[in-house]
Amino acid sequence: DAGVTQSPTHLIKTRGQQVTLRCSPISGHKSVSWYQQVLGQGPQFIFQYYEKEERGRGNFPDRFSARQFPNYSSELNVNALLLGDSALYLCASSLWTGANQPQHFGDGTRLSIL
Amino acid sequence: DQQVKQNSPSLSVQEGRISILNCDYTNSMFDYFLWYKKYPAEGPTFLISISSIKDKNEDGRFTVFLNKSAKHLSLHIVPSQPGDSAVYFCAASAMNRDDKIIFGKGTRLHILP
């Protein structure tokens, strides 16, 4: 069984640009969560989607948005990129919502802002 | 405001000995706790979890202890093996409120030969 896949693996953008990151969950998983991991910190929760609806949102500005498609894949969009958006963006999937559902993480997208 | 704190950035342990990783939390609403392990260039991998109704959960070489009154949990790895060298993240959630999982900054564990 394929794990959580994220694309692209690396991305370089400049300030003010927009970026879209993609995530395919494990087959059968209906919940997708997005995290930002800055160097030296733990993953920070951005969004959770379940059955195509937003179920949770972390403390991130409106420049961050996401959506989930009928096949349960998901996209994270970030507009008006800032230098501080440079980070590893992780996607995690689980069968359904609930912290007691172990989340399976992808290997992340490394985003660098110049 | 760090709600989940891992105060030791790194820890070195001899192979075969016990590794003890510590975690403190400040939010009394947290009722579910998890440990994840992360190798370089890979995403975190779920290790073990514990509900606040328990004070101990064991899975093979891994045991998590929860002390609710002290708002403290620890992960014990016995015996430590070279493949255990990784970054370990403690995480917590208030399941009765929302599904947000709050991670600590992580502790890098080095298993020495």
XYZ file of C-alpha atoms in Angstrom:
227
model
C 0.000 0.000 0.000
C 1.328 3.431 -0.918
C 1.863 5.839 1.949
C 1.005 9.519 2.001
C 2.551 11.183 -1.030
C 3.345 14.870 -1.310
C 4.433 16.908 -4.282
C 6.652 18.600 -5.048
C 9.424 17.513 -2.685
C 11.259 20.821 -2.962
C 10.174 24.241 -4.137
C 11.855 27.631 -4.374
C 9.743 30.767 -4.617
C 10.260 34.502 -4.187
C 8.457 36.868 -1.846
C 4.972 37.812 -2.990
C 4.461 34.718 -5.119
C 1.820 32.068 -4.589
C 2.351 28.347 -4.078
C 0.216 25.199 -4.200
C 1.280 22.027 -2.404
C -0.386 18.694 -3.052
C -1.095 15.638 -0.919
C -2.500 12.192 -1.666
C -3.635 10.313 1.439
C -3.356 6.620 2.092
C -6.102 4.749 0.255
C -9.215 4.651 2.420
C -8.187 7.582 4.604
C -10.740 10.358 4.596
C -9.025 12.903 6.830
C -6.091 15.059 5.767
C -4.196 17.499 7.967
C -1.522 20.017 7.057
C 1.370 21.077 9.276
C 4.198 23.604 8.997
C 7.550 22.671 10.498
C 10.080 25.458 10.827
C 13.687 24.492 11.511
C 14.199 23.588 15.165
C 10.485 23.446 15.944
C 7.853 20.744 15.993
C 5.112 20.524 13.358
C 2.504 23.255 13.765
C -1.110 22.495 12.834
C -2.503 24.491 9.895
C -5.699 22.747 8.718
C -7.670 19.544 8.957
C -10.146 18.391 6.318
C -12.565 15.505 6.556
C -15.023 14.473 3.878
C -14.138 17.627 1.941
C -15.036 19.952 4.804
C -12.717 21.986 6.988
C -12.755 20.518 10.489
C -10.040 22.550 12.128
C -7.835 25.541 11.560
C -4.654 26.558 13.328
C -3.372 30.040 14.070
C -2.307 30.961 10.527
C -3.192 34.059 8.474
C -5.805 34.051 5.722
C -3.000 33.817 3.165
C -3.127 30.098 3.928
C -6.008 28.114 2.467
C -6.695 24.502 1.633
C -9.247 22.219 0.100
C -9.992 18.527 -0.169
C -11.216 16.859 -3.325
C -13.781 14.047 -3.800
C -10.924 11.513 -4.003
C -9.730 12.835 -0.577
C -6.531 14.336 -1.955
C -5.804 17.841 -0.759
C -4.083 21.059 -1.735
C -2.561 23.726 0.479
C -2.321 27.203 -1.028
C -0.236 30.041 0.323
C -0.555 33.523 -1.177
C 1.723 36.552 -0.920
C 4.648 34.471 0.292
C 6.859 35.875 3.030
C 10.398 34.884 3.993
C 8.963 33.403 7.181
C 6.926 30.909 5.172
C 10.128 28.992 4.454
C 9.544 25.632 6.115
C 8.828 21.947 5.670
C 5.127 21.451 4.960
C 3.816 18.101 6.100
C 0.609 16.374 5.166
C -0.873 13.634 7.316
C -3.808 11.341 6.709
C -5.966 9.221 8.984
C -9.067 7.100 8.597
C -11.234 9.751 10.196
C -10.947 12.686 12.564
C -9.949 12.391 16.193
C -6.548 12.645 17.816
C -6.794 8.967 18.724
C -6.585 8.135 15.037
C -2.854 7.718 14.344
C -1.810 10.144 11.656
C 0.389 8.915 8.833
C 2.715 11.604 7.559
C 4.188 12.152 4.143
C 7.834 13.128 3.734
C 6.892 16.767 3.243
C 7.504 19.584 0.795
C 10.501 21.767 1.549
C 9.539 25.344 0.614
C 12.255 27.973 0.384
C 11.403 31.646 -0.060
C 14.090 33.927 -1.508
C 3.168 30.087 24.206
C 4.515 26.549 24.256
C 1.777 24.249 25.485
C 3.912 21.139 24.987
C 7.498 21.403 26.137
C 10.431 19.120 25.508
C 13.178 20.786 27.457
C 16.017 18.518 26.353
C 17.023 19.295 22.758
C 19.230 16.217 22.658
C 20.032 13.045 24.565
C 22.816 10.470 24.180
C 22.362 6.913 25.461
C 24.527 3.829 25.252
C 23.185 1.011 23.094
C 21.353 -1.536 25.244
C 20.571 0.941 28.032
C 17.277 2.697 28.747
C 16.399 5.928 26.948
C 14.027 8.254 28.793
C 12.527 11.184 26.927
C 10.535 13.727 28.888
C 7.661 16.028 28.015
C 5.690 18.603 30.013
C 2.419 20.253 29.109
C 0.583 23.284 30.402
C -2.958 22.887 29.091
C -5.095 20.923 31.562
C -7.643 20.280 28.774
C -5.243 17.902 27.033
C -6.575 14.360 27.323
C -4.673 12.431 24.681
C -0.924 12.230 24.218
C 1.223 10.842 21.438
C 4.858 10.234 20.612
C 6.205 10.436 17.071
C 9.637 9.547 15.762
C 11.280 11.316 12.834
C 14.274 10.334 10.730
C 15.979 12.966 8.517
C 14.218 13.582 5.197
C 11.200 11.541 6.290
C 7.868 12.458 7.814
C 7.132 11.708 11.483
C 6.035 8.154 12.308
C 3.519 7.402 15.044
C 5.066 5.431 17.916
C 2.724 5.154 20.858
C -0.097 7.040 22.542
C -1.875 7.266 25.869
C -5.255 8.491 26.997
C -5.577 10.572 30.146
C -7.628 7.785 31.771
C -4.462 5.671 31.906
C -1.092 6.251 33.492
C 0.905 3.744 31.471
C 0.844 2.229 28.004
C 3.320 -0.310 26.721
C 4.136 -1.511 23.209
C 7.149 -3.738 22.893
C 10.286 -1.801 23.795
C 8.310 1.438 24.171
C 6.434 2.510 27.289
C 4.765 5.856 27.880
C 4.053 7.055 31.407
C 1.596 9.837 32.209
C 1.551 11.837 35.435
C -1.521 14.068 35.172
C -0.997 15.881 38.447
C 2.473 16.939 37.330
C 1.374 17.463 33.716
C 4.294 15.307 32.682
C 4.793 12.335 30.420
C 7.804 10.286 29.501
C 8.753 7.770 26.855
C 10.954 4.861 27.894
C 12.818 2.802 25.299
C 14.330 -0.433 26.583
C 16.734 -1.650 25.365
C 17.917 1.201 23.139
C 19.037 0.184 19.660
C 21.027 2.033 16.975
C 17.879 2.412 14.845
C 16.302 4.410 17.651
C 18.545 7.369 16.824
C 16.057 9.962 15.611
C 14.121 13.044 16.696
C 11.227 12.264 19.034
C 8.207 14.549 19.208
C 5.775 14.618 22.084
C 2.262 15.738 21.083
C -1.021 16.386 22.850
C -4.643 16.959 22.010
C -7.822 18.051 23.783
C -10.094 15.500 22.129
C -13.202 16.804 23.851
C -12.640 20.236 22.313
C -11.088 19.822 18.872
C -8.805 17.590 16.882
C -5.779 19.859 16.920
C -2.584 18.062 17.792
C 0.024 20.274 19.439
C 3.630 19.164 19.040
C 6.669 19.883 21.169
C 9.960 20.994 19.633
C 11.423 17.499 19.729
C 14.371 15.746 21.364
C 17.173 14.330 19.259
C 18.177 10.911 20.580
C 21.657 9.558 19.807
C 22.288 5.898 20.533
C 25.993 5.369 21.098
C 27.689 2.070 20.142
